Backbone as JSON, one array per atom type, in Angstrom:
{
  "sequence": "XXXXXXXXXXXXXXXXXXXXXXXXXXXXXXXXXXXXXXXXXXXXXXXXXXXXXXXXXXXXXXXXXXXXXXXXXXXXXXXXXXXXXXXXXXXXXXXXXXXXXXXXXXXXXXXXXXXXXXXXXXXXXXXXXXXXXXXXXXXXXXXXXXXXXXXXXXXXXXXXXXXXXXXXXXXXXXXXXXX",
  "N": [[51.76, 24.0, -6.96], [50.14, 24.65, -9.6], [48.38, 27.59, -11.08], [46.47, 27.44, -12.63], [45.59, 24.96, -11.79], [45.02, 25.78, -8.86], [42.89, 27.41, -9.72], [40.58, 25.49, -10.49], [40.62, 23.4, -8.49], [39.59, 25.09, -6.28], [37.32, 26.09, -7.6], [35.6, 23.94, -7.82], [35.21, 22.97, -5.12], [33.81, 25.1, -4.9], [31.66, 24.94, -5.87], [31.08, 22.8, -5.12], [30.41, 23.4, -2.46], [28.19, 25.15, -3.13], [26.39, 23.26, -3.74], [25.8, 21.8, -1.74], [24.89, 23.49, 0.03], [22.39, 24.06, -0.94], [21.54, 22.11, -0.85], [21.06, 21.57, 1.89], [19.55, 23.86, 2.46], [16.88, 22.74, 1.34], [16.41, 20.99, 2.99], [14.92, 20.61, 6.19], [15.26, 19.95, 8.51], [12.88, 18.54, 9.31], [11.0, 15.63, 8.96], [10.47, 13.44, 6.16], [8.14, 12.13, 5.72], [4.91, 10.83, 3.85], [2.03, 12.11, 3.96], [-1.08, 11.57, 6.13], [-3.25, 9.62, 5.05], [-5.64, 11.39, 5.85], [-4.64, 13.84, 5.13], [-5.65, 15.25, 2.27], [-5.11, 16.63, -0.77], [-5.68, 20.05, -1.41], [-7.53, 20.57, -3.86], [-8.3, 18.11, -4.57], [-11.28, 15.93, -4.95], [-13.99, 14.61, -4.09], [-15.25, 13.26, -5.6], [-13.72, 12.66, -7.83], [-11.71, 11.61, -6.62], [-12.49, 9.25, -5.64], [-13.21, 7.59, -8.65], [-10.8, 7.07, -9.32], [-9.51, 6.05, -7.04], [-11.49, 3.37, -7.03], [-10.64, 2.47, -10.09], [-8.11, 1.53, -9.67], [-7.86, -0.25, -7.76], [-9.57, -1.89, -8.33], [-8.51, -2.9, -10.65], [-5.87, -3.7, -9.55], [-6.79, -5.95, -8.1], [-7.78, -7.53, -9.89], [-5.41, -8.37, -11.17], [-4.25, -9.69, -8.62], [-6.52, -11.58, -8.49], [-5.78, -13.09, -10.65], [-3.59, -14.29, -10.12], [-4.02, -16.02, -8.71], [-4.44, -16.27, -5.62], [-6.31, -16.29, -3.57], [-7.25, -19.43, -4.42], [-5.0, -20.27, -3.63], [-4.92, -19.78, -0.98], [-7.73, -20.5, -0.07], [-7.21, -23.63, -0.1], [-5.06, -25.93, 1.01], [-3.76, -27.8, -0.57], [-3.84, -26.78, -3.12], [-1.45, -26.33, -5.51], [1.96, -24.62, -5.56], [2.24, -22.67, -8.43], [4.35, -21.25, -11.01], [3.13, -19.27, -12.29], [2.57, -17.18, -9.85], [4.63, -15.58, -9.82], [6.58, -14.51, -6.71], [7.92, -12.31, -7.01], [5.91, -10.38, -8.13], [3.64, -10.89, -6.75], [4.71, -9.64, -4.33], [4.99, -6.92, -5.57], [2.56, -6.02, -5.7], [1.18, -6.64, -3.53], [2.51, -4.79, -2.28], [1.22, -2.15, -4.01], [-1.48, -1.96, -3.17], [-1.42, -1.77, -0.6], [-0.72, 0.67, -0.53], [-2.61, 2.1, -1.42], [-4.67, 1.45, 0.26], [-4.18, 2.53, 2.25], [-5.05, 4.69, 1.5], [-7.93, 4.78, 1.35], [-9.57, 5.94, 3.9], [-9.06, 8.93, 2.6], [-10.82, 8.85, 0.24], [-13.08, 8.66, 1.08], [-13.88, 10.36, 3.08], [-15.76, 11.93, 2.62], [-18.02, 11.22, 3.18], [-20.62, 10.64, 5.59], [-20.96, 9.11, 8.69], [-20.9, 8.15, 12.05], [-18.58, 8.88, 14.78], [-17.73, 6.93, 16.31], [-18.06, 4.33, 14.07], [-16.26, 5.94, 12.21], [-13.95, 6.05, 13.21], [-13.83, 2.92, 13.23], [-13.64, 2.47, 10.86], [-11.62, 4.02, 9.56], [-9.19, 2.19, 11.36], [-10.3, 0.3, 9.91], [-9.02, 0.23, 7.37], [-5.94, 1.1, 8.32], [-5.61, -1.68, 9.53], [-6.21, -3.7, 6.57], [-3.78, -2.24, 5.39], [-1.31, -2.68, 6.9], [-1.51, -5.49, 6.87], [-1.16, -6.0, 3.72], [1.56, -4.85, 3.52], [2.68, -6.34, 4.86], [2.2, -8.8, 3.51], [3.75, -8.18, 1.65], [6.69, -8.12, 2.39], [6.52, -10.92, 2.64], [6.28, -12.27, 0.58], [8.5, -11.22, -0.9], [10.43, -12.93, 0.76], [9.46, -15.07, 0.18], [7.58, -16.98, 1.18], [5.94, -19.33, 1.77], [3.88, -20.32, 2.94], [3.33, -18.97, 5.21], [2.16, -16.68, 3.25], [-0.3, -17.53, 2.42], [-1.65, -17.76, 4.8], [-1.38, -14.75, 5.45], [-2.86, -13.89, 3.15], [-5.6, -14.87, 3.7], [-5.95, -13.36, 6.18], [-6.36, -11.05, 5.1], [-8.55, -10.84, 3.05], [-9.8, -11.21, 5.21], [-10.04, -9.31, 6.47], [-10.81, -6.95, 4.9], [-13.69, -8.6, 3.87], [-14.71, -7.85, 6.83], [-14.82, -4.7, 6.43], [-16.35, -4.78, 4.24], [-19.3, -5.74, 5.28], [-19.59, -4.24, 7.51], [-19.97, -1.69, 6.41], [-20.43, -1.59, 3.56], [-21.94, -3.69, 3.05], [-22.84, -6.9, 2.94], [-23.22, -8.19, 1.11], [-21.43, -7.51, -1.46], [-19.24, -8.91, 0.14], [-16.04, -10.51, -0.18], [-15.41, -14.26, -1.21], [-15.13, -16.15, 1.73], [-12.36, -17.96, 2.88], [-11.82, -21.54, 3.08], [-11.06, -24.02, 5.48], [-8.84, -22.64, 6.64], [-8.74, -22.11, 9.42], [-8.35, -23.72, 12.13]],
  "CA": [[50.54, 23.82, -7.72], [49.58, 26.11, -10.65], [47.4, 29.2, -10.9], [45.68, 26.68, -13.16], [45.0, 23.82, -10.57], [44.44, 26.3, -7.51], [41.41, 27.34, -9.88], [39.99, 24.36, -10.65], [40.33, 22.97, -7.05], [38.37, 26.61, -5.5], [35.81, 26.28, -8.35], [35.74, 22.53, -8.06], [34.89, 23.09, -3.48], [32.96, 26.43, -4.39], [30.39, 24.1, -6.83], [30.68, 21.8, -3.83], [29.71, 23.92, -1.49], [26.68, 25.7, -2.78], [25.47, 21.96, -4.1], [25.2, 21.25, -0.27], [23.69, 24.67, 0.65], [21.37, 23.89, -1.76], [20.87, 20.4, -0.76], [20.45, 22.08, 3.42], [18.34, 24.52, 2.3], [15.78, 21.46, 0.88], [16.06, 19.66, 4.3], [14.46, 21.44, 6.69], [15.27, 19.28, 9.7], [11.86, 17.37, 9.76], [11.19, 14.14, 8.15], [9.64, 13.67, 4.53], [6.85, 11.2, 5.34], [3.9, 10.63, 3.21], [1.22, 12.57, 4.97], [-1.47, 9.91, 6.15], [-4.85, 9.63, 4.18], [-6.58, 11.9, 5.75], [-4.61, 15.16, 4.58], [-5.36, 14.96, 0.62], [-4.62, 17.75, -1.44], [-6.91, 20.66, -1.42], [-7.99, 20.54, -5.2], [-9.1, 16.81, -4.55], [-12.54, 16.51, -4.9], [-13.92, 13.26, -3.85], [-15.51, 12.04, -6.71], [-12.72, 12.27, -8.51], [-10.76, 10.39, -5.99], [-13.22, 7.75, -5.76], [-13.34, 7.02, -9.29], [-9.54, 7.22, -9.86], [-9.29, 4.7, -6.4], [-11.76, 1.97, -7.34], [-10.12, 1.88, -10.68], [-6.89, 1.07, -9.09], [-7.99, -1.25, -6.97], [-10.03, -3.25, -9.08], [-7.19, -3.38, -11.69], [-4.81, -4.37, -8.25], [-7.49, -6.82, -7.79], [-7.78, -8.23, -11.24], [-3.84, -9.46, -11.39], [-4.2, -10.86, -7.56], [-6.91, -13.11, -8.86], [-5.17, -13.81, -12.45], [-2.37, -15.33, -9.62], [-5.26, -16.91, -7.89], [-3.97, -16.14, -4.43], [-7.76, -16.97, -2.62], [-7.36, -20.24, -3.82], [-4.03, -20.66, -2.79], [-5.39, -19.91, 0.4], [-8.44, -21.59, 0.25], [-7.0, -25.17, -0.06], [-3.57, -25.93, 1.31], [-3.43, -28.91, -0.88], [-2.9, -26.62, -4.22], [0.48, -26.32, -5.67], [2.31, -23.0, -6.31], [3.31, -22.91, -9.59], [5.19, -20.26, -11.44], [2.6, -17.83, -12.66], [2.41, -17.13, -8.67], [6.09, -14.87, -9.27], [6.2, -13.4, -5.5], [8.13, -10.92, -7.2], [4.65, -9.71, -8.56], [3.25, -10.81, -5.3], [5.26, -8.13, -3.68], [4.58, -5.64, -6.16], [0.44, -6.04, -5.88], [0.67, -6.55, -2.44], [2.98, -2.65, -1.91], [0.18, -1.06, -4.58], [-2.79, -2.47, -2.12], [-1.03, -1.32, 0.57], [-0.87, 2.11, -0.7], [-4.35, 2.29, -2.02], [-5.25, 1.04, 1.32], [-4.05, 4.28, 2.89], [-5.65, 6.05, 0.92], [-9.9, 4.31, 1.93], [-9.94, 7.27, 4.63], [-9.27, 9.96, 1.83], [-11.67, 8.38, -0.87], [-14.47, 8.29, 1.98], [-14.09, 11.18, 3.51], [-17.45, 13.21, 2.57], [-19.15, 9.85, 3.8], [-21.38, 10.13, 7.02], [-20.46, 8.21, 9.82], [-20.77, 8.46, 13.61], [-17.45, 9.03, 15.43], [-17.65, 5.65, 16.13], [-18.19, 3.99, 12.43], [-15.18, 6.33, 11.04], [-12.94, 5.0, 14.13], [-13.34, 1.46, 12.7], [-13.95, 2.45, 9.04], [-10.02, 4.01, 9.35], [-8.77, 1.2, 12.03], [-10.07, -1.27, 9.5], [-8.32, 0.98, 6.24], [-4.97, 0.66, 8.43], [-5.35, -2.67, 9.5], [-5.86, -3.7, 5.92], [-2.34, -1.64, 5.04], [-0.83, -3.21, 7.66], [-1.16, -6.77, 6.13], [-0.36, -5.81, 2.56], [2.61, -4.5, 3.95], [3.31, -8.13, 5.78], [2.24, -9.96, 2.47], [4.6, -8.08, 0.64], [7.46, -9.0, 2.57], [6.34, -12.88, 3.03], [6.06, -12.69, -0.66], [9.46, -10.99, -0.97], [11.11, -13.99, 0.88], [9.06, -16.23, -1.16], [7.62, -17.82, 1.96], [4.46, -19.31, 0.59], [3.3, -20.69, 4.36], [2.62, -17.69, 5.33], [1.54, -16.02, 2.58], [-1.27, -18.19, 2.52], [-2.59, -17.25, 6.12], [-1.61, -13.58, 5.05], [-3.96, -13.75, 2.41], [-6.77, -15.47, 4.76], [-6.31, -12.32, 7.0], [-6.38, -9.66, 3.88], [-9.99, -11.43, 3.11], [-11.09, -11.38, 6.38], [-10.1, -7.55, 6.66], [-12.08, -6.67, 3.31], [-15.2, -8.88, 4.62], [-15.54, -7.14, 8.12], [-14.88, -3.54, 6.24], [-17.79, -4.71, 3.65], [-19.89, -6.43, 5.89], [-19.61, -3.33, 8.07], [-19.9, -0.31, 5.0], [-20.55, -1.98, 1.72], [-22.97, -5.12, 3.11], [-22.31, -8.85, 2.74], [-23.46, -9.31, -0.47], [-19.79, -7.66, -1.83], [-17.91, -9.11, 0.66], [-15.36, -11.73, -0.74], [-15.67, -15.2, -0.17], [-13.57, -16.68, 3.27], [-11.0, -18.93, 2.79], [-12.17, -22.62, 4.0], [-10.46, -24.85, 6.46], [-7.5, -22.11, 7.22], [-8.75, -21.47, 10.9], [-8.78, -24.67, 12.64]],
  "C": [[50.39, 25.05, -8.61], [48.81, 26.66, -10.72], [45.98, 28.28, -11.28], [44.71, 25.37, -12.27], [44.36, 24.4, -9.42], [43.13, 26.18, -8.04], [40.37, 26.85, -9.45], [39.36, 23.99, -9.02], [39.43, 24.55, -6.45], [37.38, 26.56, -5.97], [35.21, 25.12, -7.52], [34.82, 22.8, -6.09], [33.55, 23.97, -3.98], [31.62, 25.41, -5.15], [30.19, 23.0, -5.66], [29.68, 22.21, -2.64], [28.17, 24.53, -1.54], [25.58, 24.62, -3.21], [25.05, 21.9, -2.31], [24.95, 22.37, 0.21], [22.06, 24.37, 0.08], [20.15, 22.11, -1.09], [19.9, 20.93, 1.41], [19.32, 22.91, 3.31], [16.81, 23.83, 2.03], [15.41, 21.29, 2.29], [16.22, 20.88, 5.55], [14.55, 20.96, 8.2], [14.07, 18.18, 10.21], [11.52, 16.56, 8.48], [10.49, 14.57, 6.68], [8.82, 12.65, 4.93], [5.46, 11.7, 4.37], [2.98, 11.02, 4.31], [0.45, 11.29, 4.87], [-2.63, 10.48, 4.77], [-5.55, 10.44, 4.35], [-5.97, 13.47, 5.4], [-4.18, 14.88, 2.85], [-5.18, 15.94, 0.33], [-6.0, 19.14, -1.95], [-8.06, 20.64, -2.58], [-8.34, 19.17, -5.0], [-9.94, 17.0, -4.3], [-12.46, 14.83, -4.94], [-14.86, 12.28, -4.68], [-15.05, 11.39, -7.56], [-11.65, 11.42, -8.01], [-11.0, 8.63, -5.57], [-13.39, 6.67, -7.4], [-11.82, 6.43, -9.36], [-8.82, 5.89, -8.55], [-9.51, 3.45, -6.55], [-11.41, 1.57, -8.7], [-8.87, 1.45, -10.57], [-7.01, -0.02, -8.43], [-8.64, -2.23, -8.0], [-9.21, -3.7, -10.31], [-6.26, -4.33, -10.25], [-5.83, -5.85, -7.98], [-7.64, -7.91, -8.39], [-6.71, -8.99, -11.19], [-3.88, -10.1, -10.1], [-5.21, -11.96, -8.03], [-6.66, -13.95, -9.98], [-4.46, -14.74, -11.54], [-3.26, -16.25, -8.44], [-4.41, -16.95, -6.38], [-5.47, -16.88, -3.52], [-7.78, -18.26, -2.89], [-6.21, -21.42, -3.37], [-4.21, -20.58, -0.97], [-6.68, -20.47, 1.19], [-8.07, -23.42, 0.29], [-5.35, -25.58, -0.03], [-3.16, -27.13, 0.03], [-2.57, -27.98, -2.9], [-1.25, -26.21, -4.47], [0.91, -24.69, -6.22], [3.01, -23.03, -7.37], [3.51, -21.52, -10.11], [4.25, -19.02, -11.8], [2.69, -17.16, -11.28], [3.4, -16.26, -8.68], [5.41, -14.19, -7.52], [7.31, -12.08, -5.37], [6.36, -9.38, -7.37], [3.76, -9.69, -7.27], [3.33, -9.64, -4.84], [4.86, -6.61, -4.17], [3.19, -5.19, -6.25], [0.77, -5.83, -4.7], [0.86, -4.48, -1.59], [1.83, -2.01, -2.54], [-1.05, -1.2, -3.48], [-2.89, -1.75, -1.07], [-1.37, 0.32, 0.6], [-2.04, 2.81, -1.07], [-5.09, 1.96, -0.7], [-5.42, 2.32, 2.53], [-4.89, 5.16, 3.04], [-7.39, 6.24, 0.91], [-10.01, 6.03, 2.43], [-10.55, 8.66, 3.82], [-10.47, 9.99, 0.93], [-12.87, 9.12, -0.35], [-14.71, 9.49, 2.45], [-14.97, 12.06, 4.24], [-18.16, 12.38, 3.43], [-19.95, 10.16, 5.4], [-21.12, 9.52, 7.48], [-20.18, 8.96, 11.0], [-19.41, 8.41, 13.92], [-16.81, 7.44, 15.14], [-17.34, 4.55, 15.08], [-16.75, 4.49, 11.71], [-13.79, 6.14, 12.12], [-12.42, 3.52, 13.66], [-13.01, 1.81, 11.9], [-11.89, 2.93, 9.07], [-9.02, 3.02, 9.76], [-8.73, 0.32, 11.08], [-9.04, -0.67, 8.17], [-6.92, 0.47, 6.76], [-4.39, -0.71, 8.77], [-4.91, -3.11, 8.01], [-4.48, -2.98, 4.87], [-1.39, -2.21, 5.58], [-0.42, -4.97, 6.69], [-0.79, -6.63, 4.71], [0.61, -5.58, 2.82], [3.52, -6.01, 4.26], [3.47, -9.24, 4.42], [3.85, -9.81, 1.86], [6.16, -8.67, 0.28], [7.57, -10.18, 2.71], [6.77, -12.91, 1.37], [8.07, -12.64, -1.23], [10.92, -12.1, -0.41], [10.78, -15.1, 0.71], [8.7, -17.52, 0.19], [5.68, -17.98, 1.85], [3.53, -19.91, 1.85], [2.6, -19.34, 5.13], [2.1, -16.57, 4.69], [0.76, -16.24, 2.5], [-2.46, -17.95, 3.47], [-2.6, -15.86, 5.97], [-2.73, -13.03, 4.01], [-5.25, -13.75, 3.17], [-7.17, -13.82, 5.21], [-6.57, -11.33, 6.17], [-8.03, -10.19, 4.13], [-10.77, -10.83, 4.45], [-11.32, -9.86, 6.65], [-11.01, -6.85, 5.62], [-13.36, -6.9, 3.66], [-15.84, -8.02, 5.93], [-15.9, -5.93, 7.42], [-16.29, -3.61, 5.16], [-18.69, -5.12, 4.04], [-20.39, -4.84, 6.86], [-20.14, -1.86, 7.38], [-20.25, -0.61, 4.11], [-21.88, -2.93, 2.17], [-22.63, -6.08, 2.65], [-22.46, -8.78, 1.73], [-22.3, -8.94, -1.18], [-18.69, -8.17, -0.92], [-17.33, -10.42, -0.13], [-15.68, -12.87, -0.02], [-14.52, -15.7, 0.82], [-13.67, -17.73, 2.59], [-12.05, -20.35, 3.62], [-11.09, -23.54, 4.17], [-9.01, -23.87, 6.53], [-7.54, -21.8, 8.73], [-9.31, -23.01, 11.56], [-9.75, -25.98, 12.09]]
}
């Protein structure tokens, strides 16, 4: 081999090697998760996270009812037709999900007994929980159960406004999906 090739090949390892020092030095042995909701970022201030949430959501909200999902799940009898992509499905249902997380953080400052911010998060992850479920139903384009996944989104929204917000915003329930 030539003076020329040894080079190359030594540079060629040595650029190898301090890429993956570099890359060990990053990874620190513990995971990268997404902290949960309730550690936001110190400079968050929660008015600003409240405005900057419910315009997310009510945009996320806006395109689920452009694809009229409630009354795909209010009446088994309608038909799914194409505006319905459950590509888009999937992609509303992951943003929901992630915005769903994030109730706890929004709320924070809020008052509430032990008790109250037990549910009030319980119901935050429930609701994450089923966006999560839609996303994949939607993702295998299985429109039977997306249907009752919806139902349960609703019903999770109604208890949490029924509970925090008061009935008069809660959405309306789904009829004849429970028996």
């Amino acid at each position: 081999m030539s003076w020329t090739c040894r080079f190359v090949v030594v540079c060629g390892a040595g650029w190898a090697a301090a890429g993956l020092l570099v890359l060990l030095a990053a990874c620190d042995g513990k995971s990268r998760e997404t902290p949960p909701a309730s550690e936001a970022l110190a400079g968050d201030s929660e008015h600003g996270l409240h405005v900057v949430h419910s315009e997310r959501l009510r945009t996320i909200m806006d395109e689920l009812r452009a694809l009229n999902l409630l009354g795909l799940a209010q009446d088994p009898e309608v038909e799914w037709h194409s505006g319905r992509d459950p590509v888009k499905v999937a992609q509303l249902a992951s943003e929901l999900a992630s915005d769903a997380r994030l109730i706890p953080t929004v709320y924070r400052g809020t008052e509430m007994t032990v008790e109250s911010r037990r549910v009030f998060d319980e119901l935050a992850a429930t609701l994450e929980r089923e966006c999560r479920e839609l996303g994949r139903l939607a993702a295998k384009d299985d429109r039977a159960r997306m249907k009752a996944k919806v139902a349960e989104i609703v019903d999770t929204c109604n208890a949490c406004h029924a509970n925090f917000r008061g009935p008069v915003l809660a959405l309306a329930a789904p009829r004849g999906l429970r028996g």
